[in-house]
Short mmCIF file of the C-alpha atoms (twelve columns), coordinates in Angstrom:
data_MODEL
# 
_entry.id   MODEL 
# 
loop_
_atom_site.group_PDB 
_atom_site.id 
_atom_site.type_symbol 
_atom_site.label_atom_id 
_atom_site.label_alt_id 
_atom_site.label_comp_id 
_atom_site.label_asym_id 
_atom_site.label_seq_id 
_atom_site.Cartn_x 
_atom_site.Cartn_y 
_atom_site.Cartn_z 
_atom_site.pdbx_PDB_model_num 
ATOM 1   C CA . MET A 1   -35.619  24.633  44.180  1 
ATOM 2   C CA . ALA A 2   -35.605  21.561  41.963  1 
ATOM 3   C CA . MET A 3   -38.966  20.750  43.489  1 
ATOM 4   C CA . LYS A 4   -40.427  24.190  42.786  1 
ATOM 5   C CA . MET A 5   -38.994  23.912  39.090  1 
ATOM 6   C CA . LYS A 6   -40.865  20.351  38.685  1 
ATOM 7   C CA . THR A 7   -44.053  21.602  40.090  1 
ATOM 8   C CA . THR A 8   -43.702  24.724  37.563  1 
ATOM 9   C CA . ILE A 9   -43.123  22.246  34.501  1 
ATOM 10  C CA . LEU A 10  -46.220  20.276  35.698  1 
ATOM 11  C CA . VAL A 11  -48.458  23.389  35.775  1 
ATOM 12  C CA . LEU A 12  -47.339  24.685  32.301  1 
ATOM 13  C CA . ALA A 13  -47.741  21.153  30.789  1 
ATOM 14  C CA . ALA A 14  -51.439  21.185  32.274  1 
ATOM 15  C CA . LEU A 15  -52.237  24.370  30.938  1 
ATOM 16  C CA . LEU A 16  -50.795  23.424  27.534  1 
ATOM 17  C CA . LEU A 17  -52.862  20.454  27.608  1 
ATOM 18  C CA . LEU A 18  -56.134  22.397  28.485  1 
ATOM 19  C CA . GLN A 19  -55.108  24.733  25.710  1 
ATOM 20  C CA . VAL A 20  -54.877  21.743  23.019  1 
ATOM 21  C CA . CYS A 21  -57.983  20.413  24.287  1 
ATOM 22  C CA . SER A 22  -59.872  23.530  24.101  1 
ATOM 23  C CA . TYR A 23  -58.398  24.205  20.410  1 
ATOM 24  C CA . GLN A 24  -59.691  20.781  19.565  1 
ATOM 25  C CA . ALA A 25  -63.109  21.148  20.981  1 
ATOM 26  C CA . ASP A 26  -63.432  24.696  19.331  1 
ATOM 27  C CA . SER A 27  -62.046  23.084  15.907  1 
ATOM 28  C CA . ARG A 28  -64.729  20.423  16.116  1 
ATOM 29  C CA . SER A 29  -67.324  23.061  16.773  1 
ATOM 30  C CA . LEU A 30  -66.375  25.395  14.035  1 
ATOM 31  C CA . GLN A 31  -66.278  22.101  11.552  1 
ATOM 32  C CA . GLU A 32  -69.796  21.129  12.941  1 
ATOM 33  C CA . GLU A 33  -71.093  24.802  12.358  1 
ATOM 34  C CA . SER A 34  -69.437  24.912  8.862   1 
ATOM 35  C CA . MET A 35  -71.484  21.721  7.928   1 
ATOM 36  C CA . ILE A 36  -74.592  22.828  9.395   1 
ATOM 37  C CA . VAL A 37  -74.114  26.004  6.841   1 
ATOM 38  C CA . ARG A 38  -73.515  23.499  4.226   1 
ATOM 39  C CA . HIS A 39  -76.483  21.388  4.911   1 
ATOM 40  C CA . GLU A 40  -78.755  24.669  5.048   1 
ATOM 41  C CA . GLN A 41  -77.268  25.773  1.844   1 
ATOM 42  C CA . TRP A 42  -77.633  22.456  0.262   1 
ATOM 43  C CA . MET A 43  -81.521  22.373  1.409   1 
ATOM 44  C CA . ALA A 44  -82.013  25.712  -0.082  1 
ATOM 45  C CA . GLN A 45  -80.444  24.928  -3.307  1 
ATOM 46  C CA . HIS A 46  -82.193  21.521  -3.747  1 
ATOM 47  C CA . GLY A 47  -85.474  22.735  -2.219  1 
ATOM 48  C CA . ARG A 48  -85.462  20.142  0.349   1 
ATOM 49  C CA . SER A 49  -87.392  20.493  3.630   1 
ATOM 50  C CA . TYR A 50  -88.332  17.880  6.564   1 
ATOM 51  C CA . LYS A 51  -91.283  17.015  8.395   1 
ATOM 52  C CA . ASP A 52  -89.873  17.831  11.756  1 
ATOM 53  C CA . ILE A 53  -86.579  18.024  13.758  1 
ATOM 54  C CA . GLU A 54  -85.975  14.485  14.322  1 
ATOM 55  C CA . GLU A 55  -86.029  13.814  10.537  1 
ATOM 56  C CA . LYS A 56  -83.832  16.920  10.066  1 
ATOM 57  C CA . ALA A 57  -81.285  15.772  12.625  1 
ATOM 58  C CA . LYS A 58  -81.278  12.289  10.988  1 
ATOM 59  C CA . ARG A 59  -80.814  13.795  7.515   1 
ATOM 60  C CA . PHE A 60  -78.031  16.196  8.823   1 
ATOM 61  C CA . SER A 61  -76.240  13.127  10.122  1 
ATOM 62  C CA . ILE A 62  -76.161  11.424  6.809   1 
ATOM 63  C CA . PHE A 63  -75.461  14.549  4.828   1 
ATOM 64  C CA . LYS A 64  -72.262  14.783  7.172   1 
ATOM 65  C CA . ASN A 65  -71.202  11.297  6.808   1 
ATOM 66  C CA . ASN A 66  -71.518  11.736  2.891   1 
ATOM 67  C CA . VAL A 67  -69.813  15.033  2.627   1 
ATOM 68  C CA . GLU A 68  -67.078  13.904  4.824   1 
ATOM 69  C CA . TYR A 69  -66.549  10.882  2.531   1 
ATOM 70  C CA . ILE A 70  -66.788  12.986  -0.732  1 
ATOM 71  C CA . ASP A 71  -64.354  15.491  0.848   1 
ATOM 72  C CA . ALA A 72  -61.696  12.790  1.713   1 
ATOM 73  C CA . VAL A 73  -61.882  10.874  -1.882  1 
ATOM 74  C CA . ASN A 74  -61.443  14.413  -3.580  1 
ATOM 75  C CA . ASN A 75  -58.774  15.642  -1.311  1 
ATOM 76  C CA . ALA A 76  -56.922  12.304  -1.690  1 
ATOM 77  C CA . GLY A 77  -56.720  12.906  -5.415  1 
ATOM 78  C CA . THR A 78  -56.008  9.253   -6.406  1 
ATOM 79  C CA . ARG A 79  -59.017  8.632   -8.604  1 
ATOM 80  C CA . THR A 80  -59.469  9.904   -12.220 1 
ATOM 81  C CA . TYR A 81  -62.779  11.210  -11.285 1 
ATOM 82  C CA . LYS A 82  -64.288  13.610  -8.768  1 
ATOM 83  C CA . LEU A 83  -67.287  13.261  -6.542  1 
ATOM 84  C CA . GLY A 84  -69.816  16.069  -5.781  1 
ATOM 85  C CA . VAL A 85  -72.409  16.990  -3.095  1 
ATOM 86  C CA . ASN A 86  -75.372  16.384  -5.435  1 
ATOM 87  C CA . LYS A 87  -79.132  15.861  -4.709  1 
ATOM 88  C CA . PHE A 88  -78.519  12.524  -3.224  1 
ATOM 89  C CA . ALA A 89  -76.380  13.913  -0.357  1 
ATOM 90  C CA . ASP A 90  -79.088  13.286  2.360   1 
ATOM 91  C CA . LEU A 91  -79.631  9.667   1.276   1 
ATOM 92  C CA . THR A 92  -77.868  6.433   2.612   1 
ATOM 93  C CA . ASN A 93  -76.571  4.455   -0.165  1 
ATOM 94  C CA . GLU A 94  -79.297  1.930   0.539   1 
ATOM 95  C CA . GLU A 95  -82.061  4.467   0.120   1 
ATOM 96  C CA . PHE A 96  -80.336  6.082   -3.107  1 
ATOM 97  C CA . ARG A 97  -80.417  2.322   -4.561  1 
ATOM 98  C CA . ALA A 98  -84.083  1.804   -3.826  1 
ATOM 99  C CA . THR A 99  -85.357  5.111   -5.098  1 
ATOM 100 C CA . SER A 100 -83.072  5.919   -8.227  1 
ATOM 101 C CA . ASN A 101 -82.571  2.724   -10.223 1 
ATOM 102 C CA . GLY A 102 -85.193  0.063   -11.445 1 
ATOM 103 C CA . TYR A 103 -83.635  -2.236  -13.993 1 
ATOM 104 C CA . LYS A 104 -84.344  -6.007  -13.522 1 
ATOM 105 C CA . GLN A 105 -81.909  -8.324  -14.965 1 
ATOM 106 C CA . ALA A 106 -82.962  -10.027 -18.023 1 
ATOM 107 C CA . PRO A 107 -84.272  -13.549 -18.145 1 
ATOM 108 C CA . PHE A 108 -82.811  -15.996 -20.544 1 
ATOM 109 C CA . PRO A 109 -83.671  -15.985 -23.573 1 
ATOM 110 C CA . ARG A 110 -83.832  -12.387 -24.021 1 
ATOM 111 C CA . SER A 111 -86.801  -10.772 -25.698 1 
ATOM 112 C CA . CYS A 112 -85.058  -9.147  -28.677 1 
ATOM 113 C CA . LYS A 113 -83.530  -10.591 -31.626 1 
ATOM 114 C CA . ALA A 114 -80.312  -12.259 -31.149 1 
ATOM 115 C CA . THR A 115 -79.284  -11.287 -34.515 1 
ATOM 116 C CA . PHE A 116 -76.800  -8.415  -34.716 1 
ATOM 117 C CA . MET A 117 -76.812  -6.115  -37.809 1 
ATOM 118 C CA . TYR A 118 -73.375  -4.340  -36.803 1 
ATOM 119 C CA . GLU A 119 -71.606  -7.794  -36.733 1 
ATOM 120 C CA . ASN A 120 -69.532  -7.129  -40.075 1 
ATOM 121 C CA . VAL A 121 -69.018  -3.177  -39.407 1 
ATOM 122 C CA . SER A 122 -65.362  -2.537  -39.848 1 
ATOM 123 C CA . ALA A 123 -65.313  1.348   -40.234 1 
ATOM 124 C CA . ILE A 124 -65.358  2.583   -36.574 1 
ATOM 125 C CA . PRO A 125 -64.674  6.183   -35.913 1 
ATOM 126 C CA . SER A 126 -61.894  6.829   -33.216 1 
ATOM 127 C CA . SER A 127 -64.822  8.773   -31.211 1 
ATOM 128 C CA . MET A 128 -68.474  9.375   -31.330 1 
ATOM 129 C CA . ASP A 129 -70.919  11.795  -29.535 1 
ATOM 130 C CA . TRP A 130 -74.573  11.334  -30.765 1 
ATOM 131 C CA . ARG A 131 -75.384  14.761  -28.939 1 
ATOM 132 C CA . SER A 132 -73.449  16.594  -31.598 1 
ATOM 133 C CA . LYS A 133 -75.209  14.748  -34.494 1 
ATOM 134 C CA . GLY A 134 -78.571  15.901  -33.040 1 
ATOM 135 C CA . ALA A 135 -79.665  12.668  -32.156 1 
ATOM 136 C CA . VAL A 136 -80.221  13.183  -28.163 1 
ATOM 137 C CA . THR A 137 -82.696  14.982  -26.404 1 
ATOM 138 C CA . PRO A 138 -81.946  16.969  -23.128 1 
ATOM 139 C CA . ILE A 139 -81.230  15.218  -19.824 1 
ATOM 140 C CA . LYS A 140 -84.608  14.248  -18.050 1 
ATOM 141 C CA . ASP A 141 -85.106  13.210  -14.463 1 
ATOM 142 C CA . GLN A 142 -86.852  10.146  -13.467 1 
ATOM 143 C CA . GLY A 143 -87.158  11.436  -9.844  1 
ATOM 144 C CA . GLN A 144 -88.056  8.688   -7.236  1 
ATOM 145 C CA . CYS A 145 -89.803  6.383   -9.654  1 
ATOM 146 C CA . GLY A 146 -87.762  3.164   -10.575 1 
ATOM 147 C CA . CYS A 147 -88.344  3.477   -14.245 1 
ATOM 148 C CA . CYS A 148 -84.841  3.974   -15.656 1 
ATOM 149 C CA . TRP A 149 -85.884  1.327   -18.030 1 
ATOM 150 C CA . ALA A 150 -88.384  3.396   -19.573 1 
ATOM 151 C CA . PHE A 151 -85.868  6.507   -19.946 1 
ATOM 152 C CA . SER A 152 -83.349  4.112   -21.428 1 
ATOM 153 C CA . THR A 153 -85.692  2.683   -24.067 1 
ATOM 154 C CA . VAL A 154 -87.078  6.096   -24.911 1 
ATOM 155 C CA . ALA A 155 -83.476  7.741   -25.374 1 
ATOM 156 C CA . ALA A 156 -82.525  4.822   -27.805 1 
ATOM 157 C CA . THR A 157 -85.887  5.232   -29.575 1 
ATOM 158 C CA . GLU A 158 -85.367  8.901   -30.049 1 
ATOM 159 C CA . GLY A 159 -81.964  8.431   -31.144 1 
ATOM 160 C CA . ILE A 160 -82.763  5.919   -33.977 1 
ATOM 161 C CA . ASN A 161 -85.820  7.901   -35.056 1 
ATOM 162 C CA . GLN A 162 -83.505  10.917  -35.573 1 
ATOM 163 C CA . ILE A 163 -81.046  8.808   -37.552 1 
ATOM 164 C CA . SER A 164 -83.613  7.614   -39.726 1 
ATOM 165 C CA . THR A 165 -85.843  10.578  -40.260 1 
ATOM 166 C CA . GLY A 166 -83.762  13.535  -39.527 1 
ATOM 167 C CA . LYS A 167 -86.264  14.663  -36.652 1 
ATOM 168 C CA . LEU A 168 -85.525  14.609  -32.984 1 
ATOM 169 C CA . VAL A 169 -88.754  14.078  -31.120 1 
ATOM 170 C CA . SER A 170 -88.785  13.929  -27.288 1 
ATOM 171 C CA . LEU A 171 -90.958  10.713  -26.591 1 
ATOM 172 C CA . SER A 172 -93.067  9.771   -23.430 1 
ATOM 173 C CA . GLU A 173 -91.629  7.554   -20.622 1 
ATOM 174 C CA . GLN A 174 -94.870  8.021   -18.821 1 
ATOM 175 C CA . GLU A 175 -96.571  5.952   -21.506 1 
ATOM 176 C CA . LEU A 176 -94.335  3.147   -20.951 1 
ATOM 177 C CA . VAL A 177 -94.871  3.245   -17.194 1 
ATOM 178 C CA . ASP A 178 -98.509  3.286   -17.252 1 
ATOM 179 C CA . CYS A 179 -99.430  1.208   -20.325 1 
ATOM 180 C CA . ASP A 180 -96.586  -1.222  -20.595 1 
ATOM 181 C CA . THR A 181 -97.092  -4.312  -18.500 1 
ATOM 182 C CA . SER A 182 -95.343  -6.796  -20.536 1 
ATOM 183 C CA . GLY A 183 -92.840  -9.028  -19.326 1 
ATOM 184 C CA . GLU A 184 -90.801  -7.630  -16.422 1 
ATOM 185 C CA . ASP A 185 -92.102  -4.226  -16.874 1 
ATOM 186 C CA . GLN A 186 -94.001  -3.111  -13.695 1 
ATOM 187 C CA . GLY A 187 -93.697  0.967   -13.847 1 
ATOM 188 C CA . CYS A 188 -91.962  2.554   -11.021 1 
ATOM 189 C CA . GLU A 189 -91.188  -0.979  -9.567  1 
ATOM 190 C CA . GLY A 190 -88.599  -1.582  -12.492 1 
ATOM 191 C CA . GLY A 191 -88.659  -3.232  -15.812 1 
ATOM 192 C CA . LEU A 192 -86.521  -4.117  -19.062 1 
ATOM 193 C CA . MET A 193 -85.525  -2.211  -22.100 1 
ATOM 194 C CA . ASP A 194 -85.984  -5.273  -24.200 1 
ATOM 195 C CA . ASP A 195 -89.678  -5.920  -23.146 1 
ATOM 196 C CA . ALA A 196 -90.292  -2.002  -23.619 1 
ATOM 197 C CA . PHE A 197 -88.919  -2.270  -27.156 1 
ATOM 198 C CA . ASN A 198 -91.487  -5.072  -27.787 1 
ATOM 199 C CA . PHE A 199 -94.334  -3.198  -26.415 1 
ATOM 200 C CA . ILE A 200 -93.551  -0.273  -28.707 1 
ATOM 201 C CA . VAL A 201 -93.714  -2.549  -31.722 1 
ATOM 202 C CA . ARG A 202 -96.883  -3.987  -30.574 1 
ATOM 203 C CA . ASN A 203 -98.387  -0.801  -29.528 1 
ATOM 204 C CA . HIS A 204 -97.695  0.552   -33.124 1 
ATOM 205 C CA . GLY A 205 -95.507  3.474   -31.597 1 
ATOM 206 C CA . LEU A 206 -94.847  5.641   -28.827 1 
ATOM 207 C CA . THR A 207 -96.336  9.057   -28.368 1 
ATOM 208 C CA . THR A 208 -94.580  12.395  -27.713 1 
ATOM 209 C CA . GLU A 209 -93.636  13.785  -24.069 1 
ATOM 210 C CA . SER A 210 -95.687  16.770  -24.751 1 
ATOM 211 C CA . ASN A 211 -98.850  14.627  -25.196 1 
ATOM 212 C CA . TYR A 212 -98.146  12.275  -22.238 1 
ATOM 213 C CA . PRO A 213 -95.944  14.120  -20.207 1 
ATOM 214 C CA . TYR A 214 -93.794  12.453  -17.135 1 
ATOM 215 C CA . GLN A 215 -95.568  12.231  -13.821 1 
ATOM 216 C CA . GLY A 216 -92.928  10.119  -11.856 1 
ATOM 217 C CA . VAL A 217 -95.495  7.764   -10.411 1 
ATOM 218 C CA . ASP A 218 -97.522  4.691   -11.623 1 
ATOM 219 C CA . ALA A 219 -101.024 5.755   -13.102 1 
ATOM 220 C CA . THR A 220 -103.856 4.183   -15.258 1 
ATOM 221 C CA . CYS A 221 -103.030 4.110   -18.995 1 
ATOM 222 C CA . ASN A 222 -104.532 6.840   -20.825 1 
ATOM 223 C CA . LYS A 223 -105.433 4.621   -23.873 1 
ATOM 224 C CA . LYS A 224 -106.430 7.658   -25.863 1 
ATOM 225 C CA . LYS A 225 -103.058 9.287   -25.797 1 
ATOM 226 C CA . SER A 226 -101.177 5.771   -25.988 1 
ATOM 227 C CA . SER A 227 -102.928 5.163   -29.473 1 
ATOM 228 C CA . ASN A 228 -101.177 8.257   -30.701 1 
ATOM 229 C CA . GLY A 229 -98.054  6.742   -32.069 1 
ATOM 230 C CA . ALA A 230 -95.903  9.599   -33.011 1 
ATOM 231 C CA . VAL A 231 -92.665  7.355   -33.488 1 
ATOM 232 C CA . THR A 232 -92.574  3.789   -34.603 1 
ATOM 233 C CA . ILE A 233 -89.751  0.984   -34.672 1 
ATOM 234 C CA . THR A 234 -89.469  -2.150  -36.372 1 
ATOM 235 C CA . GLY A 235 -88.150  -4.421  -33.622 1 
ATOM 236 C CA . CYS A 236 -84.819  -4.744  -31.488 1 
ATOM 237 C CA . GLU A 237 -81.629  -6.445  -31.386 1 
ATOM 238 C CA . ASP A 238 -79.383  -7.583  -28.583 1 
ATOM 239 C CA . VAL A 239 -75.880  -6.803  -28.729 1 
ATOM 240 C CA . PRO A 240 -73.597  -10.022 -28.195 1 
ATOM 241 C CA . GLU A 241 -73.232  -10.274 -24.318 1 
ATOM 242 C CA . ASN A 242 -70.050  -9.641  -22.843 1 
ATOM 243 C CA . SER A 243 -68.332  -7.970  -25.685 1 
ATOM 244 C CA . GLU A 244 -67.182  -4.366  -25.580 1 
ATOM 245 C CA . SER A 245 -65.980  -4.525  -29.071 1 
ATOM 246 C CA . GLY A 246 -69.589  -5.450  -30.296 1 
ATOM 247 C CA . LEU A 247 -70.970  -2.563  -28.224 1 
ATOM 248 C CA . LEU A 248 -68.548  -0.238  -29.751 1 
ATOM 249 C CA . LYS A 249 -69.611  -1.221  -33.236 1 
ATOM 250 C CA . ALA A 250 -73.333  -0.571  -32.143 1 
ATOM 251 C CA . VAL A 251 -72.625  2.822   -30.433 1 
ATOM 252 C CA . ALA A 252 -70.779  3.797   -33.487 1 
ATOM 253 C CA . ASN A 253 -74.067  3.627   -35.492 1 
ATOM 254 C CA . GLN A 254 -76.839  4.435   -32.923 1 
ATOM 255 C CA . PRO A 255 -77.452  5.310   -29.313 1 
ATOM 256 C CA . ILE A 256 -77.761  2.012   -27.237 1 
ATOM 257 C CA . SER A 257 -79.676  0.970   -24.336 1 
ATOM 258 C CA . VAL A 258 -77.242  -0.432  -21.758 1 
ATOM 259 C CA . ALA A 259 -77.596  -1.746  -18.180 1 
ATOM 260 C CA . ILE A 260 -75.031  -1.357  -15.476 1 
ATOM 261 C CA . ASP A 261 -74.359  -1.852  -11.729 1 
ATOM 262 C CA . ALA A 262 -74.900  1.750   -10.384 1 
ATOM 263 C CA . SER A 263 -75.376  0.842   -6.598  1 
ATOM 264 C CA . GLY A 264 -71.957  2.083   -5.434  1 
ATOM 265 C CA . GLN A 265 -71.246  5.197   -3.265  1 
ATOM 266 C CA . ASP A 266 -68.870  6.588   -5.884  1 
ATOM 267 C CA . PHE A 267 -71.632  6.189   -8.763  1 
ATOM 268 C CA . GLN A 268 -74.094  8.025   -6.197  1 
ATOM 269 C CA . PHE A 269 -71.818  11.074  -5.925  1 
ATOM 270 C CA . TYR A 270 -70.041  10.934  -9.331  1 
ATOM 271 C CA . SER A 271 -69.382  14.457  -10.420 1 
ATOM 272 C CA . SER A 272 -66.795  14.592  -13.464 1 
ATOM 273 C CA . GLY A 273 -64.051  12.907  -14.993 1 
ATOM 274 C CA . VAL A 274 -63.710  9.330   -16.387 1 
ATOM 275 C CA . PHE A 275 -65.288  6.860   -13.688 1 
ATOM 276 C CA . THR A 276 -63.014  4.041   -13.142 1 
ATOM 277 C CA . GLY A 277 -64.627  3.102   -9.738  1 
ATOM 278 C CA . SER A 278 -65.231  -0.127  -7.978  1 
ATOM 279 C CA . CYS A 279 -68.502  -1.955  -9.080  1 
ATOM 280 C CA . GLY A 280 -69.805  -5.262  -9.681  1 
ATOM 281 C CA . THR A 281 -72.045  -6.866  -12.079 1 
ATOM 282 C CA . GLY A 282 -75.433  -6.797  -10.250 1 
ATOM 283 C CA . LEU A 283 -77.300  -4.914  -13.087 1 
ATOM 284 C CA . ASP A 284 -79.799  -2.740  -11.607 1 
ATOM 285 C CA . HIS A 285 -79.876  0.664   -13.799 1 
ATOM 286 C CA . GLY A 286 -81.056  1.173   -17.339 1 
ATOM 287 C CA . VAL A 287 -78.969  3.937   -19.139 1 
ATOM 288 C CA . THR A 288 -78.181  5.079   -22.751 1 
ATOM 289 C CA . ALA A 289 -74.755  4.656   -24.226 1 
ATOM 290 C CA . VAL A 290 -74.514  7.697   -26.725 1 
ATOM 291 C CA . GLY A 291 -71.127  7.902   -27.790 1 
ATOM 292 C CA . TYR A 292 -67.107  7.001   -26.762 1 
ATOM 293 C CA . GLY A 293 -63.964  8.444   -27.008 1 
ATOM 294 C CA . THR A 294 -60.486  8.870   -25.319 1 
ATOM 295 C CA . ALA A 295 -59.693  11.257  -22.570 1 
ATOM 296 C CA . ASP A 296 -56.658  13.612  -22.349 1 
ATOM 297 C CA . ASP A 297 -54.740  11.183  -20.191 1 
ATOM 298 C CA . GLY A 298 -55.524  8.206   -22.739 1 
ATOM 299 C CA . THR A 299 -58.146  6.559   -20.650 1 
ATOM 300 C CA . LYS A 300 -60.896  5.173   -23.178 1 
ATOM 301 C CA . TYR A 301 -64.359  5.830   -22.167 1 
ATOM 302 C CA . TRP A 302 -68.108  5.277   -22.946 1 
ATOM 303 C CA . LEU A 303 -70.344  8.312   -22.942 1 
ATOM 304 C CA . VAL A 304 -73.471  7.542   -21.091 1 
ATOM 305 C CA . LYS A 305 -76.604  9.544   -20.835 1 
ATOM 306 C CA . ASN A 306 -78.551  9.111   -17.362 1 
ATOM 307 C CA . SER A 307 -81.901  9.981   -16.077 1 
ATOM 308 C CA . TRP A 308 -81.124  11.773  -12.807 1 
ATOM 309 C CA . GLY A 309 -81.345  15.359  -13.863 1 
ATOM 310 C CA . THR A 310 -78.676  17.760  -14.976 1 
ATOM 311 C CA . SER A 311 -77.214  18.318  -11.244 1 
ATOM 312 C CA . TRP A 312 -75.761  14.700  -11.397 1 
ATOM 313 C CA . GLY A 313 -72.403  14.105  -12.980 1 
ATOM 314 C CA . GLU A 314 -71.319  16.075  -16.084 1 
ATOM 315 C CA . ASN A 315 -74.664  17.767  -16.659 1 
ATOM 316 C CA . GLY A 316 -76.439  14.509  -16.493 1 
ATOM 317 C CA . TYR A 317 -73.838  12.484  -18.322 1 
ATOM 318 C CA . ILE A 318 -71.040  10.174  -17.062 1 
ATOM 319 C CA . ARG A 319 -67.861  9.083   -18.685 1 
ATOM 320 C CA . MET A 320 -67.418  5.295   -17.849 1 
ATOM 321 C CA . GLN A 321 -63.765  3.639   -18.740 1 
ATOM 322 C CA . ARG A 322 -64.029  1.492   -21.841 1 
ATOM 323 C CA . ASP A 323 -61.778  -1.538  -22.632 1 
ATOM 324 C CA . VAL A 324 -61.449  -2.835  -19.200 1 
ATOM 325 C CA . SER A 325 -59.924  -6.303  -18.602 1 
ATOM 326 C CA . ALA A 326 -63.240  -7.684  -17.573 1 
ATOM 327 C CA . LYS A 327 -65.193  -9.363  -20.523 1 
ATOM 328 C CA . GLU A 328 -68.488  -7.820  -18.880 1 
ATOM 329 C CA . GLY A 329 -67.024  -4.353  -19.154 1 
ATOM 330 C CA . LEU A 330 -66.987  -1.810  -16.339 1 
ATOM 331 C CA . CYS A 331 -70.139  -2.043  -14.118 1 
ATOM 332 C CA . GLY A 332 -71.316  -4.675  -16.645 1 
ATOM 333 C CA . ILE A 333 -72.174  -2.169  -19.492 1 
ATOM 334 C CA . ALA A 334 -71.326  -4.943  -21.867 1 
ATOM 335 C CA . MET A 335 -73.586  -7.465  -20.346 1 
ATOM 336 C CA . GLU A 336 -77.372  -6.557  -21.603 1 
ATOM 337 C CA . ALA A 337 -77.143  -4.000  -24.193 1 
ATOM 338 C CA . SER A 338 -79.721  -3.656  -26.865 1 
ATOM 339 C CA . TYR A 339 -81.282  -1.361  -29.255 1 
ATOM 340 C CA . PRO A 340 -84.408  -0.679  -31.447 1 
ATOM 341 C CA . THR A 341 -84.576  -1.086  -35.222 1 
ATOM 342 C CA . ALA A 342 -86.267  1.214   -37.752 1 
ATOM 343 C CA . ASN A 343 -86.841  1.346   -41.538 1 
# 
């Protein structure tokens, strides 16, 4: 009797184990199917197609890994920001960095003036948003051209022009990509905002977006269009290095070009909230600080305009933590800031 009972128990245990294994296999299969559906939906949303089955399989694997990371971060709920499955979801972090940035760290000395016109500013508002003051054009998209430096330069120039004249004019990044070969500026291969500001001065202005529209590739300079300087600046100045207080004084008065380390995976998939993620000071991306403020939980932030389209971040913007312990600022935002000057 005891032997029969023991045999029965072993058989039941084996059946239970088979059921568990079968359930786990079914669960994995369902998860895989769900991920395939998510990938197909994502491809349709972003107009993505692949050259063959092998490329699609490779991209699906990358997509799956990225989505699992994004879901894990969001489900943990330990960060002050959320990640999202955006247009970069089928790219490895290495591929993302190679195609979406393009800032070259500035040589010393830098090419804008070391004087700082806002040094003695004392009346600083508790918050600022240059969008609400009409000094910021809609979000643009650099695509797969590493010319973030041109978008940052243009955004700051558009801002000071609106502040000076009352007119918001969308200016041409493509003119800088094609025609500015000064210093470190090399079109889609990267560049510096300081050098671009100085080009605008030498070129007697920058033409409009409509006159010289963005193509997202290196092209031959159209000198006829480039000679049409719709907006001019008188020069540029550098914000004192490693000074968030200096940057605050500057942003209180106009949109400011800043360089940041945007290489991290959390930055790649940032969706909303105040970004407090891990990042270094290997500056590789030019953006524009267009304001600052304080979140509901008391976290101070910089309001930053990016050039990756409206599907990234908060409709193309990111709020980055302000007043951090590191003198360089989060992601090095206070290291190499500069701005154009106007009459």
